[in-house]
Amino acid sequence: MRRLLPVPPLLGLVLGLAGWAPGFLLGAAPVLGFLLWDMAQSLRRGAFGLDAIAGLAMGAGLAMGQGLAACVVALMYAGGQFLEAHAQRRAGREMAALLARQPRTALRDGPDGLEEVPISALRPGDRLLVPRGAVLPVDAVLEDDLATLDESALSGEAMPVRHAAGDALLSGATNAGDAFRCRATTDAQASTFAGILRLVRAAQEARAPMARLADRWALGFLLFTLALAGLAWAASGSAERALAVLVVATPCPLILAVPVALMAGVSRCAALGLLVKSPAGVEALARIRVVVLDKTGTLTRGAPEVDPAADREALRLAAALDQGSTHPVAHALVAAARARGLALPVPAQFTETPGEGVAGLVDGVPARAGGAAFAGVPPPEVPPGAMAVSVSRAGAPLPALLLHDPLRPEAADTLAALRAQGVRRFVLASGDAPGPVAAVARALGLAEWHAAMDPAGKAALLPALRADGPVLMLGDGVNDAPALAAADLGVAVAARGAAAADAADAVLVAGGLRPLPGAMRAARRAVAIARQGVLVGIGLSALGMVAAALGWLTPVQGALIQEGIDVAVILNALRALNDGGTPTCRRSSASPSSTTTRTSP
């Protein structure tokens, strides 16, 4: 509806200026009707905006036979509505494409064999086949001997988790191994994943809606306008002077300049790699003073990597064997060996024991890689947050290979850049174990951290943090979704769960953190330009209102002058498309601050 709103006043102006006087009425009346309906909806929600002045000007113009003035005001108002709708529609299209990857169906083992059914059709007791890479749609019990799941989106655990027959499996986990069969224990509505989504909806409903920048000026400007119009009418006895004041007062510097500047901010943020869903998100990003951070997949890569100090021969043997495996750890070992330039011979007599390891002949010598018992070696010492792959050659042990979830290379630079922009407080909140969380906090100089947090616990952190200013939540998994929805601004890393992207107000579409500081700078510039347009535009309008009150301007002249003011503030607002050369994140020369560890109960 808002996209088509400028059509009637444009058509009305053409018909009216061509000599058909009722054209002005036909152009302004539909816009006035829409405005009155929109005002009624806003008042029902307890909101009040400057649109009321535009409504008064249109209504008074039509009532007093000043159709041209009313039609010009209608066009200005409709233009502002079109610009806001355009910004929101653009962001909505991008989000629809991003979230289209979310699975909607499951493979159910029925009387006639496997059938693909909607997730809503699943019932407790249904037997399911979960292919490699698929998301478990409902809570279930494993029926096969082994399943390897990526549970990082749920718990923050970066390494794949192995489950045996009879283990309970949580919906929302991703199958990181071979296909397996399980039996559903819940339907889709009662699953763990659905419970998290209900938390998201509750958080969204509980969060107070953000007032538009323009609406914060509404009451004072409306009272000033009515007082001046009434004074002009009383002093002169001319209702036309009062109408001229209302026309000049139509707050198009607010109705137009603010959405244009914020829409430009949305475009600039998108160019930098942050997709903001609405102009209100740009306003929120500009005010952020506290940042809450998830760990796995947000500050870290969220996938296992081989320790750089790994023994080359052990890595060569393990990677040679793992060329025939599809396990995510095998992929990490092969990638690490190739990155080091190691030649990987094709193994002979290759075998893979699910959940245990791989074996075969490498260069004609028996070799094994996997668990310590499978490799036939003593269990190695494993640091917190890491996992080990034991390797043996002809029965003799080789140094174990350690895998860990490394920090994103841009994490430290990103936090330093956010600090430089005025973020006062950083809090690390993770579902992972205390050891890995503490290690990441120390590495990044974060004084506050919380470990072993469930989705509700993360969301419960936010109210107390608002004492230091508006809060941004940065996360990537299903377990972050309630906090993303409850924060003043939720920012999701797009590389992972669609539920997180759906709950968030903005998405880092490139999957990295580097765009965030530049987007925050662009948002602050856009809001500053919007405020500048408001102050300058309203100042010029006030001068015009005084001139109209003194009888120096007719309603039509006032409308044309207001159009000139609009053009000026719109051109100024478009400067937000260029953020003045946002610098890229650079390594901070400051040393990390000392850390004080805090863990949640």
XYZ file of C-alpha atoms in Angstrom:
601
model
C 0.000 0.000 0.000
C 2.768 2.459 0.972
C 4.572 1.803 -2.306
C 1.567 3.066 -4.281
C 0.753 6.006 -1.987
C 2.521 8.689 -4.123
C 0.434 7.781 -7.190
C -2.836 9.629 -6.262
C -1.216 12.996 -5.385
C 1.002 12.866 -8.473
C -2.004 12.155 -10.665
C -4.047 14.769 -8.816
C -1.391 17.443 -9.378
C -1.263 16.658 -13.097
C -5.062 16.815 -13.452
C -5.425 19.898 -11.252
C -2.664 21.885 -12.947
C -4.178 20.891 -16.299
C -7.308 22.802 -15.316
C -9.517 20.140 -13.692
C -9.905 21.502 -10.155
C -11.363 18.303 -8.574
C -8.039 16.620 -9.401
C -6.460 18.155 -6.294
C -9.208 16.674 -4.123
C -8.868 13.253 -5.736
C -5.099 13.422 -5.222
C -5.112 14.428 -1.556
C -8.160 12.537 -0.231
C -6.760 8.959 -0.512
C -3.525 10.004 1.211
C -5.453 11.761 3.968
C -7.594 8.656 4.460
C -4.511 6.441 4.730
C -2.866 8.873 7.146
C -5.933 8.952 9.426
C -6.103 5.131 9.421
C -2.377 4.912 10.206
C -2.737 7.463 13.016
C -5.591 5.451 14.515
C -3.435 2.305 14.482
C -0.560 4.183 16.111
C -2.765 5.638 18.826
C -4.121 2.159 19.546
C -0.504 1.121 20.241
C 0.066 4.167 22.422
C 2.266 5.928 19.854
C 1.967 9.458 18.511
C 3.860 11.023 15.618
C 4.362 14.168 13.600
C 2.152 12.824 10.837
C -0.724 14.572 12.662
C 0.462 17.967 11.360
C 0.430 16.703 7.779
C -3.098 15.430 8.368
C -4.224 18.807 9.730
C -2.693 20.628 6.774
C -4.346 18.330 4.216
C -7.706 18.388 5.971
C -7.732 22.163 6.441
C -6.597 22.725 2.854
C -9.421 20.606 1.452
C -11.982 22.180 3.784
C -10.943 25.727 2.802
C -10.806 25.104 -0.937
C -6.983 25.168 -1.074
C -6.739 21.920 -3.022
C -3.325 22.622 -4.559
C -1.705 23.169 -1.167
C -3.376 20.030 0.216
C -2.195 17.968 -2.762
C 1.409 19.174 -2.406
C 1.391 18.238 1.284
C -0.094 14.842 0.379
C 2.718 14.234 -2.118
C 5.382 15.100 0.460
C 3.870 12.752 3.041
C 3.385 9.931 0.531
C 7.010 10.297 -0.596
C 8.261 9.752 2.945
C 6.094 6.668 3.367
C 7.354 5.265 0.065
C 11.003 5.719 1.061
C 10.534 3.945 4.415
C 8.640 1.074 2.783
C 11.323 0.739 0.126
C 14.085 0.360 2.718
C 12.181 -2.274 4.693
C 11.172 -4.190 1.539
C 14.745 -4.322 0.322
C 16.014 -5.728 3.610
C 13.116 -8.191 3.686
C 14.029 -9.607 0.276
C 17.615 -10.169 1.370
C 16.523 -11.900 4.565
C 14.071 -14.133 2.684
C 16.901 -15.335 0.462
C 19.131 -15.921 3.471
C 16.568 -17.909 5.434
C 15.403 -20.017 2.484
C 18.059 -22.573 3.456
C 16.179 -23.561 6.631
C 14.939 -27.186 6.277
C 11.185 -27.702 6.186
C 10.938 -31.463 5.652
C 12.233 -34.733 7.106
C 12.738 -38.314 5.881
C 10.314 -40.625 7.707
C 10.580 -44.410 7.536
C 6.976 -45.477 6.924
C 5.230 -48.712 5.851
C 6.060 -47.997 2.222
C 9.675 -47.052 2.897
C 11.260 -43.611 3.187
C 9.013 -40.656 2.503
C 9.693 -36.946 2.649
C 7.142 -35.254 4.927
C 6.699 -31.759 6.380
C 8.270 -31.366 9.815
C 4.817 -30.498 11.180
C 3.659 -34.040 10.301
C 6.183 -35.761 12.594
C 4.868 -37.510 15.708
C 6.531 -39.235 18.690
C 7.529 -42.757 17.719
C 8.210 -41.959 14.047
C 11.436 -43.490 12.736
C 13.582 -41.000 10.862
C 16.600 -41.124 8.594
C 18.871 -38.104 9.081
C 21.229 -37.667 6.086
C 24.696 -36.220 6.363
C 24.530 -32.433 6.780
C 20.811 -32.433 7.701
C 19.425 -30.730 10.805
C 17.646 -32.994 13.290
C 14.034 -31.736 13.082
C 12.719 -33.057 16.445
C 14.124 -34.511 19.655
C 14.880 -38.203 19.182
C 16.622 -41.329 20.480
C 19.454 -42.811 18.404
C 18.718 -46.283 17.068
C 21.917 -46.893 15.109
C 25.190 -47.731 16.852
C 26.795 -44.339 16.254
C 25.993 -40.770 15.231
C 28.280 -37.749 15.032
C 26.510 -34.429 15.570
C 27.581 -30.821 15.303
C 25.880 -29.347 18.384
C 27.701 -26.000 18.323
C 24.578 -24.082 17.341
C 22.811 -25.433 20.443
C 25.458 -25.704 23.157
C 28.494 -23.845 21.846
C 30.575 -27.052 21.764
C 32.808 -26.591 18.726
C 33.959 -30.185 18.282
C 31.654 -32.874 16.819
C 29.919 -34.942 19.520
C 29.674 -38.735 19.151
C 26.527 -40.481 20.370
C 25.881 -44.189 20.914
C 22.672 -46.180 20.517
C 20.037 -45.099 23.037
C 21.419 -41.554 23.473
C 18.972 -38.645 23.479
C 19.463 -36.300 20.514
C 18.333 -32.668 20.531
C 16.595 -31.021 17.622
C 18.607 -28.298 15.941
C 21.860 -30.316 15.893
C 23.439 -31.021 12.509
C 24.505 -34.482 11.362
C 28.287 -34.200 10.917
C 28.829 -37.877 10.104
C 27.194 -40.631 8.136
C 23.411 -40.921 7.846
C 21.744 -42.481 10.891
C 18.326 -43.649 12.032
C 16.553 -42.421 15.134
C 13.109 -42.490 16.715
C 11.293 -39.222 17.413
C 10.421 -38.515 21.059
C 8.531 -35.253 20.440
C 6.632 -33.563 17.682
C 7.922 -30.372 16.090
C 6.058 -28.087 18.511
C 7.382 -29.776 21.640
C 10.993 -30.087 20.459
C 13.979 -28.308 21.960
C 14.327 -26.233 18.799
C 10.682 -25.112 18.964
C 11.113 -24.201 22.637
C 13.997 -21.923 21.738
C 11.899 -20.279 19.026
C 9.147 -19.661 21.594
C 11.730 -17.922 23.754
C 12.588 -15.798 20.734
C 8.976 -14.750 20.190
C 8.535 -13.939 23.877
C 11.670 -11.801 23.841
C 10.518 -9.938 20.737
C 7.132 -9.210 22.295
C 8.671 -8.094 25.592
C 11.115 -5.666 23.992
C 9.728 -2.136 23.900
C 9.395 -0.813 20.342
C 11.928 1.823 19.424
C 10.462 5.252 18.786
C 11.277 6.709 15.393
C 13.696 9.621 15.492
C 11.075 11.880 13.936
C 8.416 11.006 16.503
C 10.576 12.183 19.411
C 10.032 15.752 18.239
C 6.317 15.288 17.667
C 4.490 16.740 20.653
C 6.567 19.900 21.098
C 6.511 20.792 17.418
C 2.766 20.103 17.160
C 1.987 22.376 20.123
C 4.179 25.146 18.687
C 2.489 24.837 15.281
C -1.063 24.928 16.678
C -0.238 27.869 18.943
C 1.279 29.897 16.098
C -1.547 29.029 13.673
C -4.158 29.952 16.278
C -2.372 33.199 17.093
C -2.160 34.130 13.404
C -5.870 33.428 12.927
C -6.884 35.352 16.051
C -4.690 38.361 15.264
C -5.658 38.668 11.608
C -9.094 37.111 11.506
C -7.901 35.137 8.455
C -8.207 31.361 8.476
C -6.011 31.331 5.384
C -3.058 32.530 7.449
C -3.566 29.650 9.866
C -3.647 27.234 6.920
C -0.437 28.757 5.515
C 1.241 28.176 8.886
C 0.078 24.525 8.906
C 1.293 23.957 5.334
C 4.726 25.421 6.009
C 4.843 23.480 9.293
C 4.181 20.134 7.612
C 7.182 18.293 9.034
C 8.591 16.996 5.780
C 12.179 17.658 6.894
C 11.355 14.998 9.471
C 9.014 12.841 7.393
C 11.461 12.771 4.459
C 14.972 13.569 5.730
C 14.984 10.983 8.505
C 13.899 7.976 6.388
C 16.178 9.019 3.513
C 19.221 9.315 5.804
C 18.434 6.060 7.584
C 17.729 4.258 4.319
C 21.083 5.507 3.079
C 22.553 4.119 6.290
C 20.930 0.735 5.567
C 22.472 0.765 2.080
C 25.887 1.779 3.377
C 25.855 -0.941 6.054
C 24.880 -3.522 3.413
C 27.774 -2.402 1.211
C 30.118 -2.941 4.150
C 28.747 -6.449 4.837
C 26.083 -5.900 7.513
C 22.489 -6.397 6.369
C 20.254 -4.284 8.644
C 16.601 -5.288 8.383
C 15.068 -1.838 8.953
C 15.979 1.842 9.388
C 15.196 1.467 13.105
C 18.105 -0.984 13.275
C 20.443 1.742 12.002
C 19.238 4.018 14.817
C 19.832 1.253 17.356
C 23.315 0.457 16.012
C 24.306 4.102 16.378
C 23.469 4.083 20.114
C 25.186 0.837 21.194
C 27.409 1.029 24.301
C 27.452 -2.624 25.495
C 28.266 -5.705 23.394
C 27.463 -9.289 24.455
C 29.415 -11.908 22.515
C 28.872 -15.578 21.850
C 32.032 -17.700 21.570
C 31.762 -20.672 19.224
C 31.236 -19.625 15.615
C 31.208 -15.942 16.582
C 34.581 -15.151 18.129
C 35.941 -18.506 16.979
C 35.704 -20.219 13.604
C 33.318 -22.885 14.902
C 35.174 -25.743 13.167
C 38.160 -27.879 14.260
C 41.658 -26.940 13.086
C 44.928 -28.773 13.613
C 47.417 -27.235 16.033
C 50.187 -25.469 14.054
C 52.808 -27.299 16.140
C 51.524 -30.735 15.071
C 54.156 -33.371 14.309
C 54.579 -33.493 10.530
C 54.980 -37.253 10.233
C 51.974 -37.973 12.470
C 49.938 -35.472 10.469
C 51.085 -37.011 7.163
C 50.074 -40.526 8.208
C 46.728 -39.494 9.709
C 45.838 -37.316 6.720
C 46.821 -40.017 4.243
C 44.446 -42.448 5.959
C 41.687 -39.840 6.348
C 41.534 -39.139 2.622
C 38.997 -41.952 2.513
C 36.857 -40.614 5.398
C 33.986 -38.105 5.344
C 34.268 -37.199 9.046
C 34.718 -33.443 9.750
C 37.889 -34.144 11.760
C 39.232 -36.065 8.765
C 38.586 -33.058 6.541
C 40.486 -30.848 8.998
C 43.483 -33.208 9.052
C 43.659 -33.494 5.262
C 43.341 -29.723 4.824
C 46.101 -29.083 7.380
C 48.455 -31.575 5.716
C 47.907 -30.074 2.281
C 48.379 -26.553 3.655
C 51.813 -27.668 4.957
C 52.724 -29.103 1.555
C 52.803 -32.727 2.724
C 52.560 -35.410 0.058
C 49.672 -37.758 0.867
C 49.981 -41.262 -0.573
C 46.823 -43.267 -1.257
C 46.411 -45.810 1.579
C 46.039 -49.520 0.850
C 43.692 -51.899 2.680
C 41.822 -48.863 4.063
C 39.153 -49.466 6.717
C 37.112 -47.078 8.818
C 35.551 -48.081 12.132
C 32.695 -45.618 12.885
C 33.349 -43.726 16.100
C 36.844 -45.225 16.497
C 39.200 -44.317 13.684
C 40.807 -45.268 10.382
C 43.478 -47.859 9.512
C 45.418 -49.018 6.484
C 48.812 -49.326 4.866
C 50.693 -46.080 4.204
C 53.848 -46.626 2.118
C 53.355 -50.321 2.834
C 53.491 -49.847 6.622
C 50.440 -50.438 8.888
C 49.123 -47.199 10.398
C 46.181 -46.172 12.543
C 44.603 -42.838 13.506
C 41.695 -42.175 15.868
C 41.031 -42.804 19.537
C 43.915 -43.868 21.761
C 42.520 -47.379 22.275
C 41.935 -47.824 18.550
C 45.479 -46.674 17.723
C 46.889 -48.892 20.466
C 48.691 -46.088 22.317
C 48.416 -44.522 25.818
C 45.800 -41.734 26.154
C 47.405 -38.315 25.535
C 47.014 -35.220 27.694
C 44.402 -32.955 26.140
C 44.124 -29.243 27.051
C 40.642 -27.869 27.844
C 38.639 -27.153 24.723
C 40.776 -29.345 22.466
C 40.476 -32.871 21.125
C 43.242 -35.338 20.261
C 43.756 -37.794 17.408
C 46.156 -40.576 18.350
C 48.416 -41.965 15.628
C 50.513 -45.161 15.472
C 52.814 -46.637 12.825
C 53.562 -50.373 12.907
C 52.220 -50.348 16.476
C 54.628 -47.607 17.637
C 53.040 -44.369 18.963
C 53.586 -41.026 17.260
C 52.832 -37.633 18.871
C 49.094 -37.073 19.197
C 47.509 -34.446 16.946
C 45.609 -31.721 18.794
C 42.631 -29.973 17.221
C 40.998 -26.846 18.588
C 38.522 -24.160 17.607
C 40.716 -21.104 16.827
C 39.821 -17.471 17.247
C 38.729 -15.634 14.152
C 41.774 -13.709 12.929
C 39.828 -10.446 12.944
C 38.317 -10.874 16.434
C 40.876 -8.810 18.378
C 40.947 -6.022 15.771
C 37.146 -5.876 15.687
C 36.850 -5.485 19.467
C 39.569 -2.811 19.471
C 37.744 -0.894 16.727
C 34.450 -1.110 18.643
C 36.168 0.183 21.788
C 37.507 3.111 19.782
C 33.941 3.958 18.766
C 32.732 4.208 22.332
C 31.601 0.694 23.288
C 32.108 0.697 27.063
C 31.580 -2.908 28.027
C 32.088 -6.352 26.504
C 30.606 -9.542 27.972
C 31.376 -13.047 26.709
C 28.384 -15.400 27.132
C 28.772 -18.987 25.953
C 27.148 -22.377 26.332
C 30.589 -23.986 26.230
C 32.537 -25.299 29.232
C 34.378 -22.832 31.523
C 37.876 -23.828 30.350
C 37.534 -22.882 26.668
C 35.474 -19.788 27.510
C 38.105 -18.527 29.965
C 40.844 -19.117 27.397
C 39.050 -17.019 24.772
C 38.351 -14.267 27.313
C 42.033 -14.126 28.262
C 43.141 -14.061 24.627
C 40.873 -11.107 23.837
C 41.303 -9.195 27.080
C 37.658 -9.565 28.119
C 37.068 -8.944 31.814
C 33.612 -10.550 31.995
C 32.640 -14.006 30.861
C 29.894 -16.531 31.557
C 30.077 -20.229 30.663
C 27.649 -23.158 30.365
C 24.740 -20.807 29.600
C 21.486 -22.042 28.095
C 19.408 -19.861 25.704
C 17.201 -18.429 28.470
C 20.268 -17.611 30.581
C 21.821 -15.566 27.796
C 18.649 -13.539 27.340
C 18.369 -13.028 31.123
C 21.772 -11.285 31.173
C 20.617 -8.349 29.094
C 18.343 -6.290 31.412
C 21.080 -5.644 33.989
C 23.580 -4.695 31.282
C 21.323 -1.907 30.001
C 22.389 0.199 32.981
C 25.520 0.973 30.927
C 23.634 1.760 27.724
C 21.904 0.034 24.802
C 23.019 -3.568 24.304
C 24.106 -5.354 21.116
C 24.036 -9.162 21.112
C 26.391 -10.834 18.627
C 25.798 -14.544 18.034
C 25.359 -17.221 15.425
C 23.578 -20.293 16.776
C 20.112 -21.396 17.756
C 21.082 -20.966 21.413
C 21.730 -17.268 20.748
C 18.344 -16.574 19.151
C 16.419 -15.525 22.329
C 19.179 -13.092 23.317
C 19.378 -11.749 19.758
C 15.656 -11.029 19.886
C 15.748 -9.475 23.363
C 18.743 -7.164 22.811
C 18.394 -3.558 21.694
C 20.106 -4.771 18.523
C 20.705 -8.423 17.643
C 23.435 -9.128 15.078
C 23.778 -12.660 13.695
C 26.748 -14.186 11.916
C 25.086 -15.547 8.776
C 27.332 -18.538 8.301
C 25.270 -20.618 10.717
C 21.699 -21.176 12.006
C 18.785 -19.608 10.179
C 16.908 -19.242 13.486
C 19.600 -16.850 14.700
C 19.367 -14.789 11.498
C 15.575 -14.711 11.761
C 15.639 -13.460 15.371
C 18.324 -10.832 14.747
C 17.853 -7.226 13.629
C 20.937 -7.394 11.414
C 23.077 -10.084 9.797
C 26.788 -10.153 9.000
C 26.276 -11.621 5.553
C 29.969 -12.268 4.902
C 30.211 -14.564 7.923
C 33.037 -12.564 9.542
C 33.200 -9.826 12.172
C 35.232 -7.270 10.248
C 32.250 -5.300 8.789
C 30.755 -4.515 12.212
C 32.880 -1.488 13.270
C 32.554 0.132 9.859
C 28.793 -0.423 9.894
C 28.552 1.117 13.372
C 30.439 4.163 12.138
C 28.160 4.396 9.092
C 25.065 4.119 11.319
C 26.265 6.888 13.600
C 26.995 9.087 10.617
C 23.547 8.405 9.154
C 21.806 9.281 12.433
C 23.922 12.426 12.838
C 22.999 13.517 9.299
C 19.329 12.773 10.012
C 19.463 14.932 13.150
C 21.235 17.667 11.208
C 18.490 17.576 8.577
C 15.859 17.759 11.305
C 17.416 20.776 13.018
C 18.164 22.718 9.832
C 14.860 21.792 8.190
C 12.763 22.618 11.225
C 14.679 25.875 11.673
C 13.907 26.906 8.100
C 10.296 25.764 8.507
C 9.970 27.860 11.665
C 11.096 30.947 9.760
C 8.567 30.140 7.033
C 5.842 29.651 9.639
C 6.518 33.105 11.100
C 6.399 34.614 7.611
C 3.095 32.825 6.959
C 1.673 34.003 10.286
C 2.517 37.594 9.316
C 0.664 37.173 6.032
C 3.756 37.224 3.828
C 3.053 33.755 2.375
C -0.093 32.187 0.931
C -0.778 28.467 1.513
C 0.415 27.576 -2.013
C 3.556 29.684 -1.644
C 4.176 28.056 1.710
C 3.836 24.593 0.157
C 6.338 25.485 -2.581
C 8.815 26.883 -0.057
C 8.434 23.714 1.980
C 9.226 21.718 -1.154
C 12.468 23.686 -1.511
C 13.344 22.916 2.095
C 12.575 19.245 1.424
C 14.930 19.103 -1.550
C 17.717 20.637 0.545
C 17.329 18.223 3.462
C 16.995 15.206 1.148
C 20.217 16.086 -0.661
C 21.883 16.484 2.725
C 20.468 13.140 3.889
C 21.908 11.345 0.868
C 25.387 12.091 2.199
C 24.842 9.086 4.483
C 25.479 6.863 1.454
C 29.144 7.764 1.931
C 30.445 7.253 5.454
C 33.454 9.477 5.000
C 35.981 6.718 4.413
C 35.479 4.216 7.193
C 38.876 2.807 8.125
C 39.390 -0.922 8.175
C 40.120 -2.656 11.473
C 43.752 -2.310 12.459
C 45.626 -4.095 15.188
C 45.425 -2.079 18.371
C 48.759 -1.151 19.911
C 47.266 -1.300 23.381
C 47.972 -4.401 25.376
C 45.031 -6.512 26.506
C 43.547 -5.506 29.785
C 43.785 -7.793 32.752
C 40.916 -10.222 33.068
C 38.632 -11.131 35.896
C 36.852 -14.401 35.293
C 33.201 -14.833 36.107
C 31.273 -17.966 35.411
C 27.568 -18.452 35.545
C 26.228 -20.920 38.056
